[in-house]
XYZ file of C-alpha atoms in Angstrom:
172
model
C 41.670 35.697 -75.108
C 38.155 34.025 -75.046
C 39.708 30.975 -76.842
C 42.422 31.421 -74.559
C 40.114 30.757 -71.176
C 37.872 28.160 -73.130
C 40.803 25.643 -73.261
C 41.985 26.304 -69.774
C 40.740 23.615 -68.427
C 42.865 21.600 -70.631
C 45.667 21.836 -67.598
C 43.951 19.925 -65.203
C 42.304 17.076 -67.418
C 46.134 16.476 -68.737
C 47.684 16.635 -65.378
C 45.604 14.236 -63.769
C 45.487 12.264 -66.928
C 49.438 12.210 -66.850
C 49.530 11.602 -63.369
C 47.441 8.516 -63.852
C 49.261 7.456 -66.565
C 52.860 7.870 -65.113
C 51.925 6.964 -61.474
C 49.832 4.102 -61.722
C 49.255 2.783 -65.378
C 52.725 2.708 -66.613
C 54.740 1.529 -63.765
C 52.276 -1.194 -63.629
C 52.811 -2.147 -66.896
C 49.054 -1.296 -67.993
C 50.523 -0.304 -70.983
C 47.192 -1.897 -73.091
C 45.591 0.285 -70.996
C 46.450 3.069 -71.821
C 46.820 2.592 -75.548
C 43.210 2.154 -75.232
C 42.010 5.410 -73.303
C 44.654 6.784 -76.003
C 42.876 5.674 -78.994
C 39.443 6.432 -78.146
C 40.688 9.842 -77.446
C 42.076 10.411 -80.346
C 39.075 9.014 -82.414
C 37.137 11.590 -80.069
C 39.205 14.042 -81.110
C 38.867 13.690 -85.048
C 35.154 13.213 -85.409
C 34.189 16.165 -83.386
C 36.962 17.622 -85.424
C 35.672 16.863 -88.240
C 31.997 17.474 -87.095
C 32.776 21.000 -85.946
C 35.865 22.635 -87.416
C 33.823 23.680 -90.538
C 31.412 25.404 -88.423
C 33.235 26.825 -85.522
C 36.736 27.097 -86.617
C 38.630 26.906 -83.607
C 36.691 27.265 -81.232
C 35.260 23.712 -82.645
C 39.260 22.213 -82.281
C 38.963 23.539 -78.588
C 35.610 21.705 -78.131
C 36.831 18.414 -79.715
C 40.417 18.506 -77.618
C 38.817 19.322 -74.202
C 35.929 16.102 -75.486
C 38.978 14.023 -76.249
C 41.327 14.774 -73.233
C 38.030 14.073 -70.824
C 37.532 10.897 -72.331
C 41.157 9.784 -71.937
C 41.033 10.883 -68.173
C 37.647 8.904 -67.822
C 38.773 5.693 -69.583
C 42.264 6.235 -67.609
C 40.229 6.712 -64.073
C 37.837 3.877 -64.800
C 41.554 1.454 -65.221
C 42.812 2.491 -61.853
C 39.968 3.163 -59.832
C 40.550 0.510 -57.179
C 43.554 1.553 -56.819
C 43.423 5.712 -56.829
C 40.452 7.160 -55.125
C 39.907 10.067 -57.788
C 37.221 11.326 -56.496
C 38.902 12.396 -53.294
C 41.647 14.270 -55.265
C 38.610 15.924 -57.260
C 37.646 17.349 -54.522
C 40.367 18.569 -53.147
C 41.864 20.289 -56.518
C 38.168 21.954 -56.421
C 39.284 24.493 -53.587
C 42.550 25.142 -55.662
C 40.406 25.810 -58.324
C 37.960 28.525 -56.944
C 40.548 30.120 -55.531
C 42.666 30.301 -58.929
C 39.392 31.861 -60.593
C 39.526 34.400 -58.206
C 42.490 35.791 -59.439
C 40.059 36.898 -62.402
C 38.756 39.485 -59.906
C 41.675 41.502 -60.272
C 42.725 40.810 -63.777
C 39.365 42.582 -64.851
C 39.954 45.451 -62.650
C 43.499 46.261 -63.949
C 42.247 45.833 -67.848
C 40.638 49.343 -66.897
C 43.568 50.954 -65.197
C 45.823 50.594 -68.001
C 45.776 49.710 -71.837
C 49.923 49.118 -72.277
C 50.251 44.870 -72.434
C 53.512 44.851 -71.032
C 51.830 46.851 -67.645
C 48.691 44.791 -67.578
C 51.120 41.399 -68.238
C 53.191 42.594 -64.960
C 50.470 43.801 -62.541
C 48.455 40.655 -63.968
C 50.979 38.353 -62.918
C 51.912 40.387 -59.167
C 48.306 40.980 -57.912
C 47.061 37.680 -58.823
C 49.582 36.217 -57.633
C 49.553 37.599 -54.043
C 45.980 36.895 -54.202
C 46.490 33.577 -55.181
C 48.789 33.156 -52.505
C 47.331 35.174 -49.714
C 44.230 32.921 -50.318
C 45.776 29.317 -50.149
C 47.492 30.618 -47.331
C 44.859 31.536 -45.351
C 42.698 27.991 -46.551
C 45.497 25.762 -45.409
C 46.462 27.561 -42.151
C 42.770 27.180 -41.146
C 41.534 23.669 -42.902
C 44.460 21.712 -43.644
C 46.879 22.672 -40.708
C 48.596 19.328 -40.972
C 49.911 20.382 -44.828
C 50.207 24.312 -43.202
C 52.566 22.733 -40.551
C 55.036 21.169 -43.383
C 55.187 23.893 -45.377
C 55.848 26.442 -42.893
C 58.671 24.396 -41.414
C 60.411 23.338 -44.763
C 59.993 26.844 -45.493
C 61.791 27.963 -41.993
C 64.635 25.556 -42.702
C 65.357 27.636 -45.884
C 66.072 30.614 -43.894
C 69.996 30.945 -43.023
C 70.760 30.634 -39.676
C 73.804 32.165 -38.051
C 75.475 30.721 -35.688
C 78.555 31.319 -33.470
C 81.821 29.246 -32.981
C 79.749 27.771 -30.637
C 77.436 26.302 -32.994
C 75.049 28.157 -31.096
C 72.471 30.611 -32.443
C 74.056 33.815 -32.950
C 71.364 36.695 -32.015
C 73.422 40.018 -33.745
């Protein structure tokens, strides 16, 4: 599980790195671009690789993968940075990101409760989950009511409606 948390990070640097890539380097044809912030990540990757695998197994891969994917989003970020403010995306995903590491809080509680996987797996997944939730809810209702506002109402229009012959609201 340690190894497990050390590469988590993995999942943003790769999907901002793919976002770059498919949003604003590809469609623009910038496709020396990214054959460059490609290569140097995979020549990242190898020597520390190479450098560290003997010594640290894989927790040395894990150090040379999260080197080379940073690299690749750096290189990527430097290409389109007149065009994509990164920077204020950073710092909105930040939020996100505390919040998700809250869901540790309860995660390390329910270890103790229970030592059957399957269990832990399940209330795991449910109470961080609703925290998770519960949390972004509260954070966008009170500082970003404008994205609150759409979500709520897309969400309203998936409840069903009933209606009479009318066509107007039915209230039984």
């Amino acid at each position: 599980v340690p190894l497990l948390m050390t590469v988590a990070p993995l999942v943003l640097l790769t999907g901002y790195s793919d976002l770059i890539r498919n949003v604003f380097l590809l469609p623009q044809y910038k496709d020396r671009e990214y054959m460059i912030a490609l290569a140097a990540g995979a020549g990242a990757n190898f020597l520390i690789n190479f450098a560290l695998i003997p010594r640290m197994k894989s927790t040395g891969a894990v150090i040379g993968t999260l080197a080379a994917e940073f690299l690749v989003l750096a290189i990527q970020t430097a290409f389109v940075q007149r065009e994509f403010r990164v920077i204020r995306y950073l710092r909105k995903t930040v939020v996100y990101c505390i919040l998700g590491a809250l869901i540790l809080i309860p995660c390390r509680g329910i270890r103790e409760i229970t030592e059957n996987l399957t269990a832990r797996v399940i209330l795991d997944v449910a109470a961080g989950g609703m925290l998770y939730s519960g949390c972004v809810f509260l954070y966008l209702r009170q500082f970003e009511k404008t994205v609150f506002a759409t979500i709520s109402s897309q969400m309203l229009r998936m409840i069903p409606c009933r209606t009479g012959r009318d066509g107007r609201k039915d209230d039984r």
